[in-house]
Coordinates of C-alpha atoms and ligand atoms in Angstrom, one line a residue:
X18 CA 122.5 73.7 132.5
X19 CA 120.7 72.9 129.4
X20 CA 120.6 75.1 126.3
X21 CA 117.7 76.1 124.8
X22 CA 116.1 78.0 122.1
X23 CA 114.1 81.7 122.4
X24 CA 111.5 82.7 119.5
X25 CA 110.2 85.4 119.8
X26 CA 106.9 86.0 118.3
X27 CA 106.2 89.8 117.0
X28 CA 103.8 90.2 114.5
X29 CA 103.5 86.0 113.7
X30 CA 100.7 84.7 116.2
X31 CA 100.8 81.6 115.1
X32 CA 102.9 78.1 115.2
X33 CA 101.5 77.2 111.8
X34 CA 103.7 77.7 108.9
X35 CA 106.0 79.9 110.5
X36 CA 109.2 79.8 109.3
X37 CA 111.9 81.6 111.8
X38 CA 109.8 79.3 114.7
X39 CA 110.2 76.1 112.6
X40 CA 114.3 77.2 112.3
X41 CA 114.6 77.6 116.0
X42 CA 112.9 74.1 116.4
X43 CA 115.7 72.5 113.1
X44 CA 118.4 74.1 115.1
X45 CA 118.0 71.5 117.8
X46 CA 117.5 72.4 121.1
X47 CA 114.1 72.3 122.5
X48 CA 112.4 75.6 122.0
X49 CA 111.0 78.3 124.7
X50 CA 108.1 81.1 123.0
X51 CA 108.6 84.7 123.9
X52 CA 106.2 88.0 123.2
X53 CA 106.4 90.8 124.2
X54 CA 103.2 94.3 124.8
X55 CA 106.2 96.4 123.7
X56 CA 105.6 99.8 126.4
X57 CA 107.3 102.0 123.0
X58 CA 103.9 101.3 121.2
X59 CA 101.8 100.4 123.5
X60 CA 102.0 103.7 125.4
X61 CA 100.7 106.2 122.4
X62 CA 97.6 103.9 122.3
X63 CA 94.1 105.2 124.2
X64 CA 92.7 103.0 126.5
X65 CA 89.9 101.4 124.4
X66 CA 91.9 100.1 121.1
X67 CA 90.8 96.7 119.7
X68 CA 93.9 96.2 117.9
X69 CA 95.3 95.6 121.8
X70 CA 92.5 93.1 122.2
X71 CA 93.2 91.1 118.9
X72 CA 96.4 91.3 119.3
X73 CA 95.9 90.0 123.5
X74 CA 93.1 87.3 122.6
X75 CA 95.9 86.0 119.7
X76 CA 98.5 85.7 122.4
X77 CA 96.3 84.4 124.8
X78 CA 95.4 81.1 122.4
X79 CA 98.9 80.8 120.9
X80 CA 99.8 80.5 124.8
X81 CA 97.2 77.9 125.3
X82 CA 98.9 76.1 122.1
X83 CA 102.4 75.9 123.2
X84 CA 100.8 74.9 126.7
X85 CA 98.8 71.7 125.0
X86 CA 101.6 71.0 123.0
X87 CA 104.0 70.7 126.2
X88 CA 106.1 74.0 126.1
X89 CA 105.5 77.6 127.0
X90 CA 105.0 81.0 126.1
X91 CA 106.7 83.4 128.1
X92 CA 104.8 86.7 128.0
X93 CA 106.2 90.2 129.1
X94 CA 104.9 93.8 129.4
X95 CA 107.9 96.0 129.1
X96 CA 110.1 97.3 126.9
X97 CA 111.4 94.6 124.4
X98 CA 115.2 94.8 125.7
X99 CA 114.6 94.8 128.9
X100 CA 111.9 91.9 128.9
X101 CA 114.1 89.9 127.1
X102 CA 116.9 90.3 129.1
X103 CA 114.2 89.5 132.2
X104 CA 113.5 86.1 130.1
X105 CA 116.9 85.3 129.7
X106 CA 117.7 85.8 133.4
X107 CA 114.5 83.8 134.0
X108 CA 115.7 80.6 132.4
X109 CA 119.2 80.7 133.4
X110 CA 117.7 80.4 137.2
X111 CA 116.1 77.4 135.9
X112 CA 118.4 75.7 134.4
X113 CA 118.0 76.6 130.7
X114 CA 120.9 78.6 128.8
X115 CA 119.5 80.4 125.9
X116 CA 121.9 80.2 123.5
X117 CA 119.9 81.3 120.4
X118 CA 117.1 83.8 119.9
X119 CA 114.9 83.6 116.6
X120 CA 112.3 86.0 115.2
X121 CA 110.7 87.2 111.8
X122 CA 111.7 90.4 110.5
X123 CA 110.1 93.7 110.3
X124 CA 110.9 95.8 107.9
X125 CA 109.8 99.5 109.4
X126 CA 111.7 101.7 110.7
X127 CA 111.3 101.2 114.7
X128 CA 111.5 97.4 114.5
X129 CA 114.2 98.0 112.2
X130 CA 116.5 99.8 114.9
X131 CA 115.0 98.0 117.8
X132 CA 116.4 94.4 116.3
X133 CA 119.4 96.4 115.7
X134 CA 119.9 97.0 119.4
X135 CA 118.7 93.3 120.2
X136 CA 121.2 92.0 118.0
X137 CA 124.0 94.3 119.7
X138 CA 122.9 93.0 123.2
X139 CA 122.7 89.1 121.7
X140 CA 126.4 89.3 120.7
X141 CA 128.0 90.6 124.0
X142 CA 125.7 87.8 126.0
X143 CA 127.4 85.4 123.3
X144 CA 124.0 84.2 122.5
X145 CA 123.6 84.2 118.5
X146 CA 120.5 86.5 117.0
X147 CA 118.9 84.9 113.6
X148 CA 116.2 86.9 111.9
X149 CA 113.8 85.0 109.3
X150 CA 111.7 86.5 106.3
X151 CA 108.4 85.6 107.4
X152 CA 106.0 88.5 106.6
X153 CA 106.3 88.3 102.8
X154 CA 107.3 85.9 100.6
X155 CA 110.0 87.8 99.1
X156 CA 111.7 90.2 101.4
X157 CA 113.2 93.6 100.4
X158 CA 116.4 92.4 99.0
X159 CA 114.9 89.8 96.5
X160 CA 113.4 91.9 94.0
X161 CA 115.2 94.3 92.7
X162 CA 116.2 95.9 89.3
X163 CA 118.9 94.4 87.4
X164 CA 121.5 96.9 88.2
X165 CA 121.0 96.2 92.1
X166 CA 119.1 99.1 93.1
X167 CA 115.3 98.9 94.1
X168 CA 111.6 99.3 92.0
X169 CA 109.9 102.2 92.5
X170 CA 106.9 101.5 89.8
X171 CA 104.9 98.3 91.1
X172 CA 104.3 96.7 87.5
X173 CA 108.0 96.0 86.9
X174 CA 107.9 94.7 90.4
X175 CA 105.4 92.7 90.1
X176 CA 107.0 91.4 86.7
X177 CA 110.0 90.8 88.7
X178 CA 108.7 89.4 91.9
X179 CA 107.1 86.6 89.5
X180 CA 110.8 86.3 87.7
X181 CA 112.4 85.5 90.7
X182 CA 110.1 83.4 91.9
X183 CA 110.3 81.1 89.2
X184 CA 113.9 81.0 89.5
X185 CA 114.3 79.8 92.6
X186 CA 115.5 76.3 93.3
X187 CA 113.0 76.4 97.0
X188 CA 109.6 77.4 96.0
X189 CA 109.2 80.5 98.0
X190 CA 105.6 79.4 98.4
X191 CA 106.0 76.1 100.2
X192 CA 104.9 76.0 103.5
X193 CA 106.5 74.6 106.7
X194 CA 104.7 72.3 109.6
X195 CA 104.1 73.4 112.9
X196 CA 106.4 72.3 115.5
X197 CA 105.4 68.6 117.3
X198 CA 105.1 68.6 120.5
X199 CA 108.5 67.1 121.4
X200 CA 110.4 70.4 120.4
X201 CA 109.7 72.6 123.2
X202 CA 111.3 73.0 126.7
X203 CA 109.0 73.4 129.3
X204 CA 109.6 76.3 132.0
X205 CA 107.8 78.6 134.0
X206 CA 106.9 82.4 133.8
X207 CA 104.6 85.1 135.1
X208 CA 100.8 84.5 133.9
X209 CA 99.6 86.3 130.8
X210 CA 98.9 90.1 131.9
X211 CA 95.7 91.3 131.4
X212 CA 94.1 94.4 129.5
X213 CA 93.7 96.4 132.2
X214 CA 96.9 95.7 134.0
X215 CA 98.5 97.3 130.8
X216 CA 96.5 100.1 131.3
X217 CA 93.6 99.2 128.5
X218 CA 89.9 99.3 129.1
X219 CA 88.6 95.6 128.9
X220 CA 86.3 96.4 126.0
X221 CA 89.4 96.7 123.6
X222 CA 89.3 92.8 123.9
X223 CA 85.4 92.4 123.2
X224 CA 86.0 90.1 119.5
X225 CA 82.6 92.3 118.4
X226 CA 85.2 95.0 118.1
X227 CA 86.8 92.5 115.1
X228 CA 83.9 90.9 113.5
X229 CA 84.7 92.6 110.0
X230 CA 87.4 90.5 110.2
X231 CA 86.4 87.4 111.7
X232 CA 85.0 84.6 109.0
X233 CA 87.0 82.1 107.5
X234 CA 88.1 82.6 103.8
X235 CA 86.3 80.5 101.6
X236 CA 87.6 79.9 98.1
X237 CA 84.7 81.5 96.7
X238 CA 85.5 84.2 98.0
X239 CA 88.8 84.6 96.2
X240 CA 87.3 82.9 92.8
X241 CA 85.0 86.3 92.2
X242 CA 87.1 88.6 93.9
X243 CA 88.2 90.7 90.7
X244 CA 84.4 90.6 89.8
X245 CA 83.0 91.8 93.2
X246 CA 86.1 93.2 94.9
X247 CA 85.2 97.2 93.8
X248 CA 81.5 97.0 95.2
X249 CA 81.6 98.5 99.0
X250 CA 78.0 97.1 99.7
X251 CA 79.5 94.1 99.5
X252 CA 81.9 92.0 101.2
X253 CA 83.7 90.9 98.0
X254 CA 87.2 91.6 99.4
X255 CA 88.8 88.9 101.4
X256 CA 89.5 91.0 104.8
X257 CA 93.0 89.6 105.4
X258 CA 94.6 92.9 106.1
X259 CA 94.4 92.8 109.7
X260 CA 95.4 89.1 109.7
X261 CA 98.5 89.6 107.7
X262 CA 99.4 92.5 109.8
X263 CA 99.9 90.4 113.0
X264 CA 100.2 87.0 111.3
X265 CA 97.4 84.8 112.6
X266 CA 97.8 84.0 108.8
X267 CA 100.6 82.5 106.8
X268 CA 101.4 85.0 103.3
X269 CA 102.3 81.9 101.8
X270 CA 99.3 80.4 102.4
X271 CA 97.1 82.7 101.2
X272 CA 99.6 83.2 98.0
X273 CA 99.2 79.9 97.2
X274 CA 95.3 80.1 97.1
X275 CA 96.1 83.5 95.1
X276 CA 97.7 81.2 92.5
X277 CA 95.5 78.5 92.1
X278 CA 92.1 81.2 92.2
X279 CA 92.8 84.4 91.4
X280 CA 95.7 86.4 89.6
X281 CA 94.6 89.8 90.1
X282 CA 94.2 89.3 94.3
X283 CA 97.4 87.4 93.9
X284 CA 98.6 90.8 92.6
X285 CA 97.4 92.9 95.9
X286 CA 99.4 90.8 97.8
X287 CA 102.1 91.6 95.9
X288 CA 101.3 95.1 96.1
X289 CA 101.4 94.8 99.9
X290 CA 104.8 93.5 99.4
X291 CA 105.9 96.0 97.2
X292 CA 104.6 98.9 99.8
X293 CA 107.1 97.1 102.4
X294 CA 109.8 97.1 100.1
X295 CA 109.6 101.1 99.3
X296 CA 109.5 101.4 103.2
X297 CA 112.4 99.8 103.9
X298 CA 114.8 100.8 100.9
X299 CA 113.3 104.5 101.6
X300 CA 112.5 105.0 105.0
X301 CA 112.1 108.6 104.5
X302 CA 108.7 108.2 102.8
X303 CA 107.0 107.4 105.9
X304 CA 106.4 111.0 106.8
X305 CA 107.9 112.9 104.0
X306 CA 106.9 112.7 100.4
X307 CA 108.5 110.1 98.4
X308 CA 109.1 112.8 95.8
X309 CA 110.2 115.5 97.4
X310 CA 109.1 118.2 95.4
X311 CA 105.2 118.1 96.8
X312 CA 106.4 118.9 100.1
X313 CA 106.3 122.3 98.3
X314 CA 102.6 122.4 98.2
X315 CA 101.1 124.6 100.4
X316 CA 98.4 122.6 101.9
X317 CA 95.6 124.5 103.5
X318 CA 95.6 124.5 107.7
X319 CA 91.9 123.5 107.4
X320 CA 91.1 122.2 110.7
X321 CA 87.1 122.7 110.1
X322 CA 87.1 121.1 107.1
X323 CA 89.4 118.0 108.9
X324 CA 87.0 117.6 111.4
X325 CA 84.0 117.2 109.0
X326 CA 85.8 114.6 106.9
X327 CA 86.8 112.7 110.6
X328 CA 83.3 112.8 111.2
X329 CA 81.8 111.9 107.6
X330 CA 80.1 114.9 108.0
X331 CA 81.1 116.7 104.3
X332 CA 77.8 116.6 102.5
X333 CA 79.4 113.8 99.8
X334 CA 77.8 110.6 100.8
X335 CA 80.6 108.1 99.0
X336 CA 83.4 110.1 101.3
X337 CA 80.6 110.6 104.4
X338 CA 79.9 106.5 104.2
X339 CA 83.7 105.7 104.5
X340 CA 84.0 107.7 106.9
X341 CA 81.6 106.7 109.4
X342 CA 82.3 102.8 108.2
X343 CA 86.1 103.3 109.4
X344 CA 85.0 105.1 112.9
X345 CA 82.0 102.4 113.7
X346 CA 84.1 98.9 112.3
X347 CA 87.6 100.0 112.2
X348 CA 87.7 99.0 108.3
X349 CA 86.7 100.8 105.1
X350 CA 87.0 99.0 101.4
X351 CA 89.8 99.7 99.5
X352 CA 88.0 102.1 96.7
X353 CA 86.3 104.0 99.1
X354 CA 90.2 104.4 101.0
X355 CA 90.8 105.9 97.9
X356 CA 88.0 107.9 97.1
X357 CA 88.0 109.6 101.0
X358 CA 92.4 110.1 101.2
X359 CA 91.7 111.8 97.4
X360 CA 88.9 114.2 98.7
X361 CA 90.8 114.8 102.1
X362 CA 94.1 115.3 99.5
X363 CA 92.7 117.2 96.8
X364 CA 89.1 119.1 97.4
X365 CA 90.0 119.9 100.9
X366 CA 94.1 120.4 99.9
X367 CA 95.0 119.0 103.5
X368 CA 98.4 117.5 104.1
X369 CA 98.2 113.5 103.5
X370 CA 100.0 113.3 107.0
X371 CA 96.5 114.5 108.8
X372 CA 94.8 112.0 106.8
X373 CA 97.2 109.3 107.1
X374 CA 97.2 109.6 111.2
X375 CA 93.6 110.0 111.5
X376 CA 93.8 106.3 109.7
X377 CA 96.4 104.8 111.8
X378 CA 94.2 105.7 115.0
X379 CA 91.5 104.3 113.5
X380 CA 92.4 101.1 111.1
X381 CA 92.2 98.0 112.7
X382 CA 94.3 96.6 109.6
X383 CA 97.0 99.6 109.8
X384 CA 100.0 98.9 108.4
X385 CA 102.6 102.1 108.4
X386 CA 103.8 101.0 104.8
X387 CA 100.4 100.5 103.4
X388 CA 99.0 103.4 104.4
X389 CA 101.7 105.7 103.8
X390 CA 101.8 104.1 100.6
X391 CA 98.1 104.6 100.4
X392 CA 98.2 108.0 101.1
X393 CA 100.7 109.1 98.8
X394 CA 99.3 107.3 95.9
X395 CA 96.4 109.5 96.3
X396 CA 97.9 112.6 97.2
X397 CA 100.3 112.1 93.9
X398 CA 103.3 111.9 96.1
X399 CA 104.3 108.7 96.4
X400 CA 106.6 106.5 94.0
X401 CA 103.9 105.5 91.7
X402 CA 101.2 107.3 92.5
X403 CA 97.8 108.9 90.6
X404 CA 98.7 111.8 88.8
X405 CA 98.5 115.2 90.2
X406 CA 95.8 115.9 87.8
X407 CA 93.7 113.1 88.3
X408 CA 91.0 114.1 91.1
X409 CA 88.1 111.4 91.7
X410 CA 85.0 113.1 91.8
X411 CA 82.9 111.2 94.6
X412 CA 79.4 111.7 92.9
X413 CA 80.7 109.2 89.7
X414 CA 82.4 106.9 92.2
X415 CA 79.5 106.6 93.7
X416 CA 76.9 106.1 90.6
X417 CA 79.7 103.9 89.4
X418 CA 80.2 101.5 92.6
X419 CA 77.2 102.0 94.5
X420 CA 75.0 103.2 91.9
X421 CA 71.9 102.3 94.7
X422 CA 73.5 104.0 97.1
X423 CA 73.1 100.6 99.1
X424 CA 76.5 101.3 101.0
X425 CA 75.7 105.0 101.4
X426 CA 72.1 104.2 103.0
X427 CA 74.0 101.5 105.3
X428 CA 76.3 104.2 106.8
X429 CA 74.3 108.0 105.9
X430 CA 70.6 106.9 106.7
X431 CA 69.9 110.5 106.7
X432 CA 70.9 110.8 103.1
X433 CA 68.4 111.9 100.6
X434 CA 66.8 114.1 103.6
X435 CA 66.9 117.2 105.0
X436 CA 68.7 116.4 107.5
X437 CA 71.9 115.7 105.4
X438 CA 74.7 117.9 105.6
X439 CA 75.2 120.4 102.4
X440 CA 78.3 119.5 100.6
X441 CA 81.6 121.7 102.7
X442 CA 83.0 122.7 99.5
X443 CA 81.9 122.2 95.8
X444 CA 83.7 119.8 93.4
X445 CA 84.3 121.8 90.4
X446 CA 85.9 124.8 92.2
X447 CA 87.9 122.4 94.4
X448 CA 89.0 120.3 91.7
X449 CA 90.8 123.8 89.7
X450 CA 91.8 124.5 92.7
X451 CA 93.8 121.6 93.7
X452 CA 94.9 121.3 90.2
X453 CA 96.1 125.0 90.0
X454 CA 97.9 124.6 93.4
X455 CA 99.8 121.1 92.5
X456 CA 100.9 122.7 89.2
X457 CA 101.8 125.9 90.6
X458 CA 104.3 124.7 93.4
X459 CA 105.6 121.5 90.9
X460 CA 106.5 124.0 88.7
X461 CA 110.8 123.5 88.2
X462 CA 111.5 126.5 90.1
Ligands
LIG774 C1 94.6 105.6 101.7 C2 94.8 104.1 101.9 C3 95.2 103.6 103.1 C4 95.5 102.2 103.3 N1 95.9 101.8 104.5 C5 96.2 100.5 104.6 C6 96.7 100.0 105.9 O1 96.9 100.7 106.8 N2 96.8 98.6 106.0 C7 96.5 97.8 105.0 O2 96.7 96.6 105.1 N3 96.1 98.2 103.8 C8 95.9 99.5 103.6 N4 95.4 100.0 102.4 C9 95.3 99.0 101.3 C10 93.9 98.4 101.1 O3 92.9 99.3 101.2 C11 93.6 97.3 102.2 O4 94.7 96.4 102.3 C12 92.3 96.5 101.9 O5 91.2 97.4 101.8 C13 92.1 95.5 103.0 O6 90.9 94.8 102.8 P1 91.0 93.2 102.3 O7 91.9 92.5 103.3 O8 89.6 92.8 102.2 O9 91.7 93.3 100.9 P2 91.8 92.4 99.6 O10 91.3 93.3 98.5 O11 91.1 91.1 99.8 O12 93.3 92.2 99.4 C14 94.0 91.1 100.0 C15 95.2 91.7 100.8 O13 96.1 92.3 99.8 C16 96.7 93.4 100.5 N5 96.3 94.7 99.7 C17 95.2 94.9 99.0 N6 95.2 96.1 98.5 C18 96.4 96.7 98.8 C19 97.0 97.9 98.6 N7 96.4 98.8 97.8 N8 98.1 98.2 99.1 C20 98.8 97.3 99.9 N9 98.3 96.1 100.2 C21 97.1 95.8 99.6 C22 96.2 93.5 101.9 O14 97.1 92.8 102.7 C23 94.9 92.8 101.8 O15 94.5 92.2 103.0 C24 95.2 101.4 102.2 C25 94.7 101.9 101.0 C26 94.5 103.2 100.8 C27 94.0 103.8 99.5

């Protein structure tokens, strides 16, 4: 029997710069790739969703990586205990004893537990469970206050993040080589499953379903970013967010390039970072409010007006854009995230939670910590979040950052006709009202 090494990509497609695979390959035994369509998530999903398809088409060139580099990458449908346990079995019949299982850490809530229950099974196999901080360049537990306990205001974060990094002996930022070939062990498994034998319409891997995402980063890009990055006619933002969300890019990477061109994007990486840190430290806040007192607000049941804001169908073409932008590409720019979660939040005085599901269906890039923290920010809940009081009016957003209504014309070409809906509810009555209503039930009872 040999002994060999398990990692087990999650949301990491990719050997480069990936630090819990290069510590399976240091450890020295020759190293087996493991992933897993986990049936617990995969199962909510309808049948055309092109986060399957990225997610399969990554898979499907990582395998063809280990495969020219000499190893393999075991692939598995199931549920992730079960598979795992399948792989294990798997290797022992061929010889190979897996003795250590690596991955990079999650810090949400399911993976959370479901490593828990890995780890449980690891140590009564005797094999040895070793999780890396991968997804962020500072985990959770790095940055915190000096009394121990976590940030909940991002600028001290950020302050500290920056502190700590500096005060490492490591740079946190340094980046690790892919593994040669020479550290893998080569085996066999079953043949990458397809899209429809998991159930998904074949569509969900047509790369057209990604193209906002798909160009290469240019430094350029990053160099005007804080000039450009508020303008939704343009693409002035990096699109990263989906590739940090499964990892078909390195965070250090791309925090590197932060430093060298651009503070201020450099900061909404951080920001990202900080959203993962509230998650994990208060795993509550991912479906009740962070600050529990506007759970008292009695949000309005408005299903009608719900459906016309899913639809970009309210008669405001800033919110009606976004809208039909994030149901046609599967992305919307940040400010107009903002502008459509406050209207949703505030004029229509509907829960954040319908708001903040409708946008995990349809986000290509969603990430449970950034959009919950996204959603509270603008519905005033979260940890440090827009005040109550503050309620973005969507006519200056949009003479401020598409003052041509060049965005709007893209996604509303009815706009400026007849044909355009009339607004579903008017802004100065809706802001009073949403005002009245937040005060009213934050009142200290
Ligand atoms: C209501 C709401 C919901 C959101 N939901 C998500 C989500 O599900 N997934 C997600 O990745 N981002 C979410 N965001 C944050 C932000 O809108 C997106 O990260 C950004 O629009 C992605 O485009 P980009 O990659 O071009 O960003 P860039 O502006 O180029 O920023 C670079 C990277 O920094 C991170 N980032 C930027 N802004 C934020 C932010 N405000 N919070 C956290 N990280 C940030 C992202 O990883 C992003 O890819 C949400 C924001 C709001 C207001």
């Amino acid at each position: 029997m040999s002994t060999v090494s398990l990692f087990w990509h999650r949301r990491d497609l990719r050997l480069e710069d990936n630090l819990g695979l290069a510590a399976a390959r240091n450890a020295g035994h020759p190293v087996v790739g493991f992933f897993c369509f986990d049936r617990h998530i995969l199962n909510r999903l309808p049948a055309l969703d092109r986060r399957v398809g990225f997610i399969h088409h990554h898979v499907e060139r990582l395998q063809a990586s280990y495969h020219s580099d000499g190893g393999t990458l075991l692939v598995a449908h199931g549920h992730p205990l079960e598979s795992l346990q399948s792989a294990v079995d798997q290797l022992r019949q061929q010889g190979s004893d897996v003795a250590h299982i690596h991955a990079n850490r999650d810090y949400a809530p399911y993976p959370v537990k479901r490593d828990a229950e890995i780890g449980q099974w690891c140590h009564a196999q005797g094999i040895t469970f070793h999780l890396h901080d991968d997804h962020v360049v500072m985990p959770p537990e790095a940055v915190l206050k000096d009394d121990g306990t976590p940030y909940t205001v991002f600028t001290p974060y950020s302050r500290k993040w920056h502190k700590v990094r500096d005060a490492m002996a490591h740079d946190p930022l340094s980046t690790v080589d892919s593994p040669g070939a020479g550290s893998w062990a080569k085996v066999t498994g079953a043949a990458l499953p397809s899209l429809t034998d998991m159930g998904f319409d074949a569509e969900s891997g047509n790369p057209e379903g990604w193209k906002a995402f798909d160009f290469p980063l240019q430094d350029a890009t990053i160099k005007r970013y804080e000039e450009r990055r508020d303008i939704p006619s343009q693409t002035g933002t990096t699109r990263m967010s989906l590739h940090l969300r499964f990892g078909t890019v390195s965070i250090r990477a791309l925090a590197q390039r932060g430093m060298a061109h651009s503070e201020k994007w450099l900061t909404e990486l951080i920001w990202r970072e900080f959203y993962q840190a509230i998650l994990h430290h208060f795993p509550h806040s991912a479906s009740d409010a962070f600050r529990a007192k506007y759970d008292r607000i009695p949000w309005r049941q408005d299903e009608d007006g719900f459906a016309a804001w899913c639809a970009g169908q309210t008669g405001y073409p800033l919110v009606d854009a976004g809208m039909r932008e994030l149901n046609t590409t599967g992305f919307m720019h940040n400010r107009v995230r903002m502008v459509v979660a406050s209207f949703l939040c505030k004029h229509l005085l509907v829960d954040w939670r319908w708001g903040e599901r409708y946008f995990a269906e349809k986000l290509l890039d969603y990430e449970l910590a950034s959009n919950v923290g996204g959603w509270q920010w603008a519905s005033g809940s979260g940890c440090d979040a827009a005040p109550y009081f503050r309620v973005f009016n969507p006519e200056s957003q949009m003479k401020k950052f598409d003052p041509k209504g060049v965005y709007v014309k893209k996604w509303v070409p009815e706009w400026g006709t007849a044909d355009y809906a009339a607004p579903i509810v008017e802004h100065k009555m809706a802001r009073q009202r949403a005002i009245d209503t937040y005060k009213a039930a934050l009142a200290d009872a």
